[in-house]
C-alpha cells in the first residue's frame, strides 16, 4: 500500500484512488519564458518517481501537465511584467517563438534525465475558451467582482475555506508581504481571474490577448479582427490570470466537469456531474502552496461545488552551495550545462534520488562526481558477464518497494539497492536481474553500455582513447582542446556528436 504525505492534512496518508486502479495526476508545468534549470528538473524527477511507483503498485496513471505559455506575472501576484513578454524582450523574439524555444529546452532536459513524458500535455494558450468558461461560471455564481480598467477578481471572502491548504492566518497576511497594492481589491488575498489589456485606453497592445465576450470570445484579438467586434466588448480583451489555467485544464483533462457543463453558463448545476469533479493527485513546488494552489482550489471548488483534489504533493527546493539556485546569484545550471561539463545527465538523476523529495537538496559538483562514480559502478555490475539467467529476487524487491511506498523514500530505496548488490547469497544473474527490475523505477538506464551504443561498430583503440581524452577536456571546460581532439578523431574516420546522453560515435 502506497503512503503519501498530503499537504492538505500535513500528514502521511494511505493512498486511495477515486476509481479502482486508476489515478488522475496533474503536475503544474513550467513557464516557458527562459531556460529551465536543474532546480526545476528536480521537481519533475520527483513527479516521475511518483508516477512510476503508482504504476508499480498496479495503477493505470493518467498524468497531465500544463505548459504555461501565457499570462504569468513575474511577482506571482497580479501586478508586474508578464514573464513571457519579459523573455521575449530579453531574447529579441516574439512571445510565441520564446515559448517554442524554451519548451524544447524543457523537453530535451526531461528526456535526458530519464523522465517519462506525461500522458497529456496541455498548453495554456490552447485552452483559453475553457478558462473564460470557468470565469463566467464563477461570475454567475457570485464569486467575482470587476475592477474597471484592471480585471475580474475572485472574492476570497466568499470562499470560507480559502486558507485550508496554506494554513495562513489572514490577519498575519494583511501585515505581511502580500501587500494589497491593487486599488479596488476587496481582500488582501483576492486574485485576478482575467486581466484586461487596457487597449481601450490606448496603451500598447500585448502580443497575447484574447476576446472575452462578444462574437469572437476566446479567439486571439488582432488588429485584423479588432473592428469586427462591437465596441462594448473591447474593454474586456485581455489574458487569463495565471491560476485559472490549471483549474480549467485539470478539470478538463481529469474530470467530467466540462463535458457535463457545456454550454457552460446555462447548465452548470446539472446533478449528474456530482462526484466526478475531483482529481486524485496534484503536484507542484512548495512555493505553490500559499498562492497558486490555494487559488486553484478556491476557483475550482467554487465552480464545481466539489472537493478539487484529494492528495496534494509538494517538492522541496534544490539549493546550490548553500544558496537557492537563481540566475541573479550566478549559480544557475541547466541539464545542458551538466552535460557540457562531461557528466551523464542520469548521474544528476541519481544525485537527486539520494534526497527525499520533501527535503531541501544541496547541489555541489563534488556530489555530482560521486553520483557519476556510483552510476558507473552500477552499470559495471550489469556489464559483467553473468552466470545463469537474469531473475529478480522477491525479498529484495519487496524491501525496495516498501521504501518507495513509504512516501517515496528514494534515498532508502537506493540504500536497499546497494545492500542487495553486495548480498553474497545472490548469484550474479540474480543481482543483475534485481537491479534491472529496480531500475524500472529508478530510471537510471543501467543497461546502457557506452561502448555499445552503436551495435556492430568497432571503434579502434586509438579512437577510444582519444574519446576518453576529449571527455576529460570537456569535463574540465577546455573546449578548445576538446575540439582539436574531435578533429583528430575525424581524421581517423569517426564523427563524435555530443548528445545529452553522452558522446555518440559514428563512422564517417
Ligand atoms: P520559475 O519559473 O523559475 O519561477 O520556477 C517555476 C517553478 O519551479 C517554481 O514555482 C518552483 O516550484 C520550481 N523551482 C524554481 N526554482 C527551484 C529550485 N531551485 N528548486 C526546486 N524547484 C524550483
Ligand atoms: Zn499550476
Coordinates of C-alpha atoms and ligand atoms in Angstrom, one line a residue:
X1 CA 0.0 0.0 0.0
X2 CA 1.4 3.4 -1.0
X3 CA 1.5 6.0 1.7
X4 CA 1.9 9.7 0.6
X5 CA 2.3 12.9 2.5
X6 CA -0.7 15.1 1.8
X7 CA 0.0 18.9 2.3
X8 CA -3.8 19.3 3.0
X9 CA -3.7 17.2 6.1
X10 CA 0.1 17.8 6.9
X11 CA 0.4 14.0 7.4
X12 CA 1.3 10.8 5.6
X13 CA -1.9 9.1 4.5
X14 CA -2.8 5.7 2.9
X15 CA -3.3 6.4 -0.8
X16 CA -6.7 5.5 -2.1
X17 CA -7.7 6.4 -5.7
X18 CA -11.2 7.6 -6.6
X19 CA -11.7 4.9 -9.3
X20 CA -10.2 1.4 -8.7
X21 CA -6.6 1.0 -10.0
X22 CA -6.8 4.3 -11.9
X23 CA -5.2 7.6 -11.0
X24 CA -5.6 11.1 -12.4
X25 CA -2.5 13.1 -11.7
X26 CA -1.9 16.8 -12.6
X27 CA 1.5 18.4 -12.4
X28 CA 1.9 22.2 -12.6
X29 CA 4.3 22.5 -15.6
X30 CA 6.9 25.1 -16.5
X31 CA 6.5 28.7 -17.6
X32 CA 8.4 28.6 -20.9
X33 CA 10.0 32.1 -20.9
X34 CA 13.6 31.1 -20.2
X35 CA 15.8 28.1 -19.6
X36 CA 14.7 25.5 -17.0
X37 CA 17.5 24.8 -14.6
X38 CA 18.3 21.7 -12.6
X39 CA 16.2 23.0 -9.7
X40 CA 13.1 22.9 -11.8
X41 CA 14.2 19.4 -13.1
X42 CA 14.5 18.1 -9.5
X43 CA 10.8 18.7 -9.1
X44 CA 9.9 16.8 -12.3
X45 CA 12.1 13.8 -11.3
X46 CA 10.1 13.7 -8.1
X47 CA 6.8 13.5 -10.1
X48 CA 8.4 10.9 -12.4
X49 CA 9.1 8.7 -9.3
X50 CA 5.6 9.1 -8.1
X51 CA 4.2 8.0 -11.5
X52 CA 6.5 5.0 -11.7
X53 CA 5.7 4.0 -8.1
X54 CA 2.0 4.2 -8.8
X55 CA 2.4 2.1 -11.9
X56 CA 4.5 -0.5 -9.9
X57 CA 1.5 -0.6 -7.5
X58 CA -0.7 -1.6 -10.4
X59 CA -2.4 1.7 -11.1
X60 CA -3.1 3.0 -14.6
X61 CA -1.9 6.6 -14.4
X62 CA -3.3 9.5 -16.5
X63 CA -0.6 12.1 -16.0
X64 CA -1.4 15.6 -17.2
X65 CA 1.0 18.5 -17.3
X66 CA 0.4 22.1 -18.4
X67 CA 2.8 24.3 -20.2
X68 CA 2.3 27.9 -19.1
X69 CA 2.9 29.9 -22.3
X70 CA 0.9 33.0 -21.3
X71 CA 0.0 35.4 -18.5
X72 CA 2.2 34.5 -15.6
X73 CA 3.2 37.8 -14.0
X74 CA 6.7 38.0 -12.5
X75 CA 5.6 38.7 -9.0
X76 CA 3.2 35.7 -8.7
X77 CA 0.7 38.4 -7.8
X78 CA -1.4 40.4 -10.2
X79 CA 0.9 43.2 -11.0
X80 CA 4.3 43.5 -12.7
X81 CA 5.6 42.4 -16.0
X82 CA 4.3 39.3 -17.8
X83 CA 7.1 36.6 -17.7
X84 CA 6.5 35.7 -21.4
X85 CA 6.8 39.3 -22.6
X86 CA 9.9 39.7 -20.4
X87 CA 11.5 36.6 -22.0
X88 CA 10.6 37.9 -25.5
X89 CA 12.2 41.3 -24.9
X90 CA 15.4 39.7 -23.4
X91 CA 15.9 37.4 -26.4
X92 CA 14.5 39.7 -29.1
X93 CA 11.9 37.2 -30.2
X94 CA 8.1 37.0 -30.3
X95 CA 6.4 35.5 -27.2
X96 CA 5.2 32.6 -29.4
X97 CA 8.8 31.8 -30.5
X98 CA 10.1 32.2 -27.0
X99 CA 7.5 29.7 -25.8
X100 CA 8.6 27.2 -28.5
X101 CA 12.3 27.7 -27.9
X102 CA 12.1 27.1 -24.1
X103 CA 9.6 24.4 -24.3
X104 CA 12.0 22.5 -26.5
X105 CA 14.8 23.1 -23.9
X106 CA 12.5 21.8 -21.2
X107 CA 11.6 18.5 -23.0
X108 CA 15.3 18.0 -24.0
X109 CA 16.2 18.2 -20.3
X110 CA 13.2 16.0 -19.3
X111 CA 14.2 13.3 -21.8
X112 CA 17.9 13.4 -20.8
X113 CA 17.2 12.7 -17.1
X114 CA 15.1 9.7 -17.8
X115 CA 11.7 11.2 -17.1
X116 CA 8.7 9.6 -18.8
X117 CA 6.8 12.3 -20.6
X118 CA 3.2 12.9 -19.3
X119 CA 0.3 11.2 -20.9
X120 CA -1.2 14.5 -21.9
X121 CA 0.5 17.9 -22.3
X122 CA -1.8 20.9 -22.3
X123 CA -0.7 24.4 -23.5
X124 CA -2.5 27.2 -21.7
X125 CA -3.0 29.1 -25.0
X126 CA -4.9 26.2 -26.4
X127 CA -7.5 26.3 -23.6
X128 CA -8.5 30.0 -23.4
X129 CA -12.2 29.3 -24.0
X130 CA -12.2 26.8 -21.1
X131 CA -10.6 29.4 -18.9
X132 CA -13.2 32.0 -19.9
X133 CA -16.0 29.5 -19.3
X134 CA -14.7 28.9 -15.8
X135 CA -14.5 32.7 -15.1
X136 CA -18.1 33.0 -16.4
X137 CA -19.3 30.2 -14.1
X138 CA -17.7 31.9 -11.2
X139 CA -19.3 35.2 -12.2
X140 CA -22.7 33.5 -12.5
X141 CA -22.3 32.0 -9.0
X142 CA -21.4 35.4 -7.5
X143 CA -17.7 34.8 -6.6
X144 CA -16.2 37.6 -8.7
X145 CA -16.1 41.4 -9.0
X146 CA -14.6 43.6 -11.6
X147 CA -12.1 46.4 -11.1
X148 CA -12.6 48.6 -14.1
X149 CA -9.5 49.0 -16.3
X150 CA -7.8 46.2 -14.4
X151 CA -9.5 42.8 -14.4
X152 CA -12.0 40.3 -13.0
X153 CA -11.1 39.3 -9.4
X154 CA -12.0 36.3 -7.2
X155 CA -13.5 37.5 -3.9
X156 CA -11.9 35.2 -1.3
X157 CA -14.2 36.3 1.4
X158 CA -17.0 34.4 -0.4
X159 CA -15.0 31.1 -0.1
X160 CA -14.7 30.3 3.7
X161 CA -12.1 27.5 3.4
X162 CA -9.7 29.7 1.4
X163 CA -6.8 29.1 3.8
X164 CA -7.2 25.4 4.3
X165 CA -4.2 24.4 2.2
X166 CA -1.8 27.1 3.3
X167 CA -3.0 27.4 6.9
X168 CA -2.1 31.0 6.8
X169 CA -3.5 33.5 9.2
X170 CA -5.4 36.2 7.3
X171 CA -4.6 38.8 9.9
X172 CA -0.8 38.0 9.6
X173 CA -1.2 38.1 5.8
X174 CA -2.5 41.7 6.0
X175 CA 0.6 42.7 7.9
X176 CA 3.0 40.6 5.8
X177 CA 4.4 40.5 2.3
X178 CA 1.3 40.2 0.2
X179 CA 0.5 43.9 0.3
X180 CA -2.8 44.9 -1.2
X181 CA -1.5 47.4 -3.7
X182 CA -4.1 47.0 -6.4
X183 CA -6.6 49.7 -5.9
X184 CA -10.1 48.2 -5.7
X185 CA -9.2 44.8 -4.3
X186 CA -11.6 43.9 -1.6
X187 CA -9.5 41.4 0.4
X188 CA -5.7 41.1 0.6
X189 CA -5.8 37.5 -0.9
X190 CA -8.2 38.3 -3.8
X191 CA -6.6 37.4 -7.1
X192 CA -7.2 38.1 -10.8
X193 CA -9.1 35.5 -12.9
X194 CA -8.8 37.7 -16.0
X195 CA -6.7 40.7 -16.7
X196 CA -7.7 43.5 -19.1
X197 CA -5.2 44.6 -21.7
X198 CA -6.2 48.3 -21.4
X199 CA -6.2 48.5 -25.1
X200 CA -9.4 50.7 -24.9
X201 CA -7.3 53.3 -23.1
X202 CA -4.8 53.4 -25.9
X203 CA -2.0 51.6 -24.2
X204 CA 0.3 49.4 -26.3
X205 CA -1.3 46.2 -27.4
X206 CA 0.1 43.0 -25.9
X207 CA 1.4 40.2 -28.1
X208 CA -1.0 37.7 -26.5
X209 CA -4.6 38.9 -25.8
X210 CA -8.0 37.3 -26.3
X211 CA -11.6 38.4 -26.7
X212 CA -13.7 38.0 -23.6
X213 CA -17.4 38.2 -24.5
X214 CA -18.7 39.0 -28.0
X215 CA -18.8 37.1 -31.2
X216 CA -15.1 36.2 -31.1
X217 CA -14.9 35.2 -27.5
X218 CA -11.9 33.0 -26.7
X219 CA -10.2 34.0 -30.1
X220 CA -6.9 35.9 -30.3
X221 CA -7.6 39.6 -30.6
X222 CA -5.7 41.0 -33.6
X223 CA -5.7 44.3 -35.5
X224 CA -7.5 42.4 -38.3
X225 CA -10.4 41.4 -36.1
X226 CA -10.5 44.5 -33.9
X227 CA -13.1 46.3 -35.9
X228 CA -15.3 43.3 -36.4
X229 CA -16.4 43.2 -32.8
X230 CA -18.8 45.7 -31.2
X231 CA -17.1 48.4 -29.1
X232 CA -18.6 47.2 -25.8
X233 CA -16.6 44.0 -25.9
X234 CA -13.2 45.7 -26.4
X235 CA -12.7 46.7 -22.8
X236 CA -12.5 43.1 -21.6
X237 CA -9.9 42.0 -24.2
X238 CA -7.1 40.6 -22.1
X239 CA -5.4 37.5 -20.8
X240 CA -6.1 34.9 -18.1
X241 CA -4.7 35.2 -14.5
X242 CA -2.0 32.5 -14.0
X243 CA -4.0 30.3 -11.7
X244 CA -7.2 29.8 -13.8
X245 CA -5.3 27.8 -16.5
X246 CA -4.5 25.0 -14.1
X247 CA -8.1 24.8 -12.8
X248 CA -9.5 24.8 -16.3
X249 CA -7.1 22.3 -17.8
X250 CA -7.0 19.9 -14.9
X251 CA -10.8 19.8 -14.7
X252 CA -11.0 19.4 -18.5
X253 CA -8.5 16.5 -18.6
X254 CA -9.2 14.6 -15.4
X255 CA -12.9 15.2 -14.6
X256 CA -16.3 15.3 -16.3
X257 CA -16.8 18.9 -15.4
X258 CA -16.6 20.5 -18.9
X259 CA -18.2 17.7 -20.9
X260 CA -21.1 17.7 -18.5
X261 CA -21.3 21.5 -18.3
X262 CA -21.3 22.8 -21.9
X263 CA -23.0 25.0 -22.8
X264 CA -21.4 26.1 -19.5
X265 CA -23.3 29.0 -18.2
X266 CA -26.8 27.6 -18.6
X267 CA -26.4 24.1 -17.2
X268 CA -23.5 24.2 -14.8
X269 CA -25.7 22.9 -12.0
X270 CA -26.8 19.6 -13.6
X271 CA -26.9 17.0 -10.9
X272 CA -25.3 14.1 -12.9
X273 CA -21.9 15.7 -12.6
X274 CA -21.8 15.3 -8.8
X275 CA -18.7 13.4 -7.6
X276 CA -17.0 13.3 -10.9
X277 CA -15.1 16.6 -10.4
X278 CA -12.4 15.5 -8.0
X279 CA -8.8 14.8 -9.0
X280 CA -6.7 12.2 -7.2
X281 CA -3.3 13.9 -7.0
X282 CA -1.9 17.4 -7.8
X283 CA 1.8 18.2 -7.6
X284 CA 4.0 21.3 -7.5
X285 CA 6.9 23.0 -5.8
X286 CA 6.5 24.1 -2.1
X287 CA 6.3 27.7 -3.2
X288 CA 2.9 26.9 -4.9
X289 CA 1.2 26.1 -1.7
X290 CA 0.4 29.6 -0.4
X291 CA -0.8 31.3 -3.6
X292 CA -1.0 29.2 -6.8
X293 CA -2.6 26.0 -5.4
X294 CA -4.6 27.9 -2.8
X295 CA -6.1 29.9 -5.6
X296 CA -6.7 26.8 -7.8
X297 CA -8.7 25.2 -5.0
X298 CA -10.8 28.3 -4.5
X299 CA -11.6 28.7 -8.2
X300 CA -12.3 25.0 -8.8
X301 CA -14.3 24.2 -5.7
X302 CA -16.4 27.4 -6.1
X303 CA -17.2 26.4 -9.6
X304 CA -17.8 22.7 -9.1
X305 CA -19.1 22.6 -5.6
X306 CA -17.0 19.5 -5.0
X307 CA -13.6 18.8 -3.5
X308 CA -10.9 19.7 -6.1
X309 CA -8.0 17.4 -5.2
X310 CA -7.6 14.5 -2.7
X311 CA -3.8 14.5 -2.4
X312 CA -1.5 17.5 -2.7
X313 CA 2.2 16.6 -3.2
X314 CA 4.8 19.3 -3.0
X315 CA 8.5 19.1 -3.8
X316 CA 11.2 21.0 -1.8
X317 CA 13.8 23.2 -3.5
X318 CA 17.3 22.5 -4.8
X319 CA 19.9 24.8 -3.4
X320 CA 23.4 25.2 -4.6
X321 CA 26.5 25.6 -2.4
X322 CA 24.2 26.5 0.4
X323 CA 22.1 29.2 -1.5
X324 CA 18.9 28.9 -3.5
X325 CA 19.6 28.4 -7.2
X326 CA 18.8 31.5 -9.0
X327 CA 20.1 33.5 -12.0
X328 CA 21.0 36.6 -10.1
X329 CA 23.4 34.7 -7.9
X330 CA 25.0 33.2 -11.0
X331 CA 24.6 29.7 -9.6
X332 CA 22.2 28.6 -12.3
X333 CA 22.9 25.4 -14.1
X334 CA 20.8 23.7 -16.8
X335 CA 20.9 20.0 -17.7
X336 CA 22.8 21.1 -20.8
X337 CA 25.5 22.7 -18.6
X338 CA 25.8 19.5 -16.7
X339 CA 26.3 17.6 -19.9
X340 CA 28.8 20.1 -21.3
X341 CA 30.9 19.6 -18.2
X342 CA 31.1 15.9 -19.3
X343 CA 28.6 14.4 -16.8
X344 CA 26.0 11.8 -17.6
X345 CA 22.6 13.5 -17.0
X346 CA 21.5 10.3 -15.3
X347 CA 24.2 11.0 -12.7
X348 CA 22.2 14.1 -11.9
X349 CA 19.1 11.9 -11.6
X350 CA 21.0 9.5 -9.2
X351 CA 22.1 12.5 -7.1
X352 CA 18.5 13.9 -6.9
X353 CA 17.2 10.5 -5.9
X354 CA 19.5 10.5 -2.9
X355 CA 17.4 13.2 -1.3
X356 CA 13.8 12.7 -0.2
X357 CA 11.5 14.9 -2.3
X358 CA 10.3 16.8 0.8
X359 CA 13.8 17.7 1.9
X360 CA 15.9 20.6 0.6
X361 CA 18.7 19.3 -1.6
X362 CA 22.1 20.9 -1.7
X363 CA 23.8 20.6 -5.1
X364 CA 27.6 20.6 -5.4
X365 CA 29.8 19.5 -8.3
X366 CA 31.6 17.2 -5.8
X367 CA 28.4 15.4 -5.0
X368 CA 27.7 15.0 -8.8
X369 CA 31.1 13.5 -9.2
X370 CA 30.3 10.9 -6.5
X371 CA 26.9 10.2 -8.1
X372 CA 28.6 9.7 -11.5
X373 CA 31.0 7.2 -9.9
X374 CA 28.1 5.4 -8.3
X375 CA 26.2 5.2 -11.5
X376 CA 29.3 3.8 -13.4
X377 CA 29.7 1.2 -10.7
X378 CA 26.1 0.1 -11.1
X379 CA 26.5 -0.1 -14.8
X380 CA 29.6 -2.2 -14.4
X381 CA 27.6 -4.7 -12.3
X382 CA 25.2 -5.1 -15.2
X383 CA 28.0 -5.3 -17.8
X384 CA 29.9 -8.1 -16.1
X385 CA 29.4 -11.5 -17.7
X386 CA 26.7 -13.2 -15.7
X387 CA 26.4 -16.9 -14.9
X388 CA 22.9 -18.2 -15.2
X389 CA 19.8 -16.4 -16.3
X390 CA 18.6 -13.0 -15.0
X391 CA 15.9 -13.3 -12.4
X392 CA 14.8 -10.9 -9.7
X393 CA 14.8 -11.6 -6.1
X394 CA 11.4 -11.1 -4.5
X395 CA 12.6 -10.5 -1.0
X396 CA 14.9 -7.6 -2.1
X397 CA 12.2 -6.2 -4.4
X398 CA 9.7 -6.2 -1.5
X399 CA 12.1 -4.2 0.7
X400 CA 12.8 -1.8 -2.2
X401 CA 9.1 -1.3 -2.8
X402 CA 8.4 -0.9 0.9
X403 CA 10.9 2.0 0.9
X404 CA 9.2 3.7 -2.1
X405 CA 5.7 3.1 -0.8
X406 CA 6.7 4.9 2.4
X407 CA 6.1 8.4 1.0
X408 CA 8.5 7.8 -2.0
X409 CA 11.7 7.3 0.1
X410 CA 14.1 7.1 -2.8
X411 CA 17.2 7.6 -0.5
X412 CA 16.2 4.4 1.4
X413 CA 15.4 2.6 -1.9
X414 CA 18.9 3.4 -3.1
X415 CA 20.5 2.0 0.1
X416 CA 18.4 -1.2 -0.2
X417 CA 19.7 -1.5 -3.8
X418 CA 23.3 -1.2 -2.7
X419 CA 22.8 -3.8 0.1
X420 CA 21.3 -6.1 -2.5
X421 CA 24.3 -5.6 -4.9
X422 CA 26.6 -6.7 -2.0
X423 CA 24.4 -9.7 -1.0
X424 CA 26.8 -12.7 -1.1
X425 CA 23.9 -15.2 -1.1
X426 CA 22.7 -14.0 -4.5
X427 CA 24.1 -15.3 -7.8
X428 CA 25.4 -12.7 -10.3
X429 CA 22.3 -13.3 -12.5
X430 CA 20.0 -12.6 -9.6
X431 CA 21.8 -9.4 -8.7
X432 CA 21.7 -8.2 -12.2
X433 CA 18.0 -9.2 -12.7
X434 CA 17.0 -7.5 -9.4
X435 CA 19.0 -4.4 -10.3
X436 CA 17.3 -4.1 -13.7
X437 CA 13.9 -4.6 -12.1
X438 CA 14.7 -1.8 -9.6
X439 CA 15.9 0.3 -12.5
X440 CA 12.4 0.3 -14.0
X441 CA 11.5 2.8 -11.2
X442 CA 14.9 4.4 -10.6
X443 CA 15.1 5.2 -14.3
X444 CA 19.0 5.2 -14.5
X445 CA 19.2 3.3 -17.7
X446 CA 21.6 0.8 -16.1
X447 CA 21.7 -1.3 -19.2
X448 CA 23.5 1.4 -21.1
X449 CA 26.8 0.3 -22.2
X450 CA 28.6 3.4 -23.5
X451 CA 30.9 1.2 -25.7
X452 CA 28.0 -0.5 -27.5
X453 CA 25.7 2.4 -28.3
X454 CA 26.1 1.7 -31.9
X455 CA 25.8 -2.0 -32.4
X456 CA 28.4 -3.7 -34.7
X457 CA 30.6 -0.5 -34.7
X458 CA 34.2 -1.5 -34.0
X459 CA 35.9 1.5 -32.6
X460 CA 39.7 1.2 -32.8
X461 CA 41.7 1.5 -29.5
X462 CA 43.3 4.8 -30.7
X463 CA 39.9 6.4 -31.3
X464 CA 38.6 5.0 -27.9
X465 CA 41.4 6.7 -26.0
X466 CA 41.0 9.9 -27.9
X467 CA 37.3 9.9 -27.0
X468 CA 38.2 9.5 -23.3
X469 CA 40.8 12.2 -23.5
X470 CA 38.3 14.5 -25.1
X471 CA 35.7 13.8 -22.4
X472 CA 38.3 14.8 -19.8
X473 CA 38.9 18.1 -21.5
X474 CA 35.2 18.7 -21.9
X475 CA 34.7 18.0 -18.2
X476 CA 37.4 20.4 -17.3
X477 CA 35.8 23.1 -19.5
X478 CA 38.6 23.2 -22.0
X479 CA 36.5 23.2 -25.2
X480 CA 39.4 24.3 -27.4
X481 CA 41.4 21.2 -26.6
X482 CA 38.3 19.1 -27.0
X483 CA 37.6 20.5 -30.4
X484 CA 41.2 19.7 -31.5
X485 CA 40.8 16.1 -30.5
X486 CA 37.5 15.9 -32.3
X487 CA 39.4 16.9 -35.5
X488 CA 41.9 14.1 -34.8
X489 CA 39.1 11.6 -34.4
X490 CA 37.6 12.9 -37.7
X491 CA 41.0 12.3 -39.4
X492 CA 40.7 8.7 -38.3
X493 CA 37.3 8.4 -39.9
X494 CA 34.9 8.8 -37.0
X495 CA 32.4 11.6 -36.0
X496 CA 31.7 12.5 -32.4
X497 CA 28.4 14.0 -31.6
X498 CA 27.7 15.4 -28.1
X499 CA 24.2 14.2 -27.2
X500 CA 22.7 14.8 -23.8
X501 CA 23.1 11.1 -23.0
X502 CA 26.9 11.3 -23.8
X503 CA 29.2 11.2 -26.8
X504 CA 27.8 9.2 -29.8
X505 CA 30.4 7.9 -32.2
X506 CA 29.6 7.2 -35.9
X507 CA 31.8 6.1 -38.8
X508 CA 32.2 8.9 -41.4
Ligands
LIG1 P1 10.3 29.8 -12.1 O1 9.6 29.8 -13.4 O2 11.7 30.0 -12.2 O3 9.6 30.8 -11.2 O4 10.0 28.4 -11.4 C1 8.9 27.7 -11.6 C2 8.7 26.7 -10.5 O5 9.8 25.8 -10.5 C3 8.7 27.3 -9.1 O6 7.4 27.7 -8.8 C4 9.2 26.1 -8.3 O7 8.1 25.3 -7.9 C5 10.2 25.4 -9.2 N1 11.5 25.8 -8.8 C6 12.2 27.0 -9.1 N2 13.4 27.1 -8.6 C7 13.6 25.9 -8.0 C8 14.7 25.3 -7.3 N3 15.8 25.9 -7.1 N4 14.5 24.0 -6.8 C9 13.3 23.3 -7.0 N5 12.3 23.9 -7.6 C10 12.4 25.1 -8.1
LIG2 ZN1 -0.5 25.2 -11.8

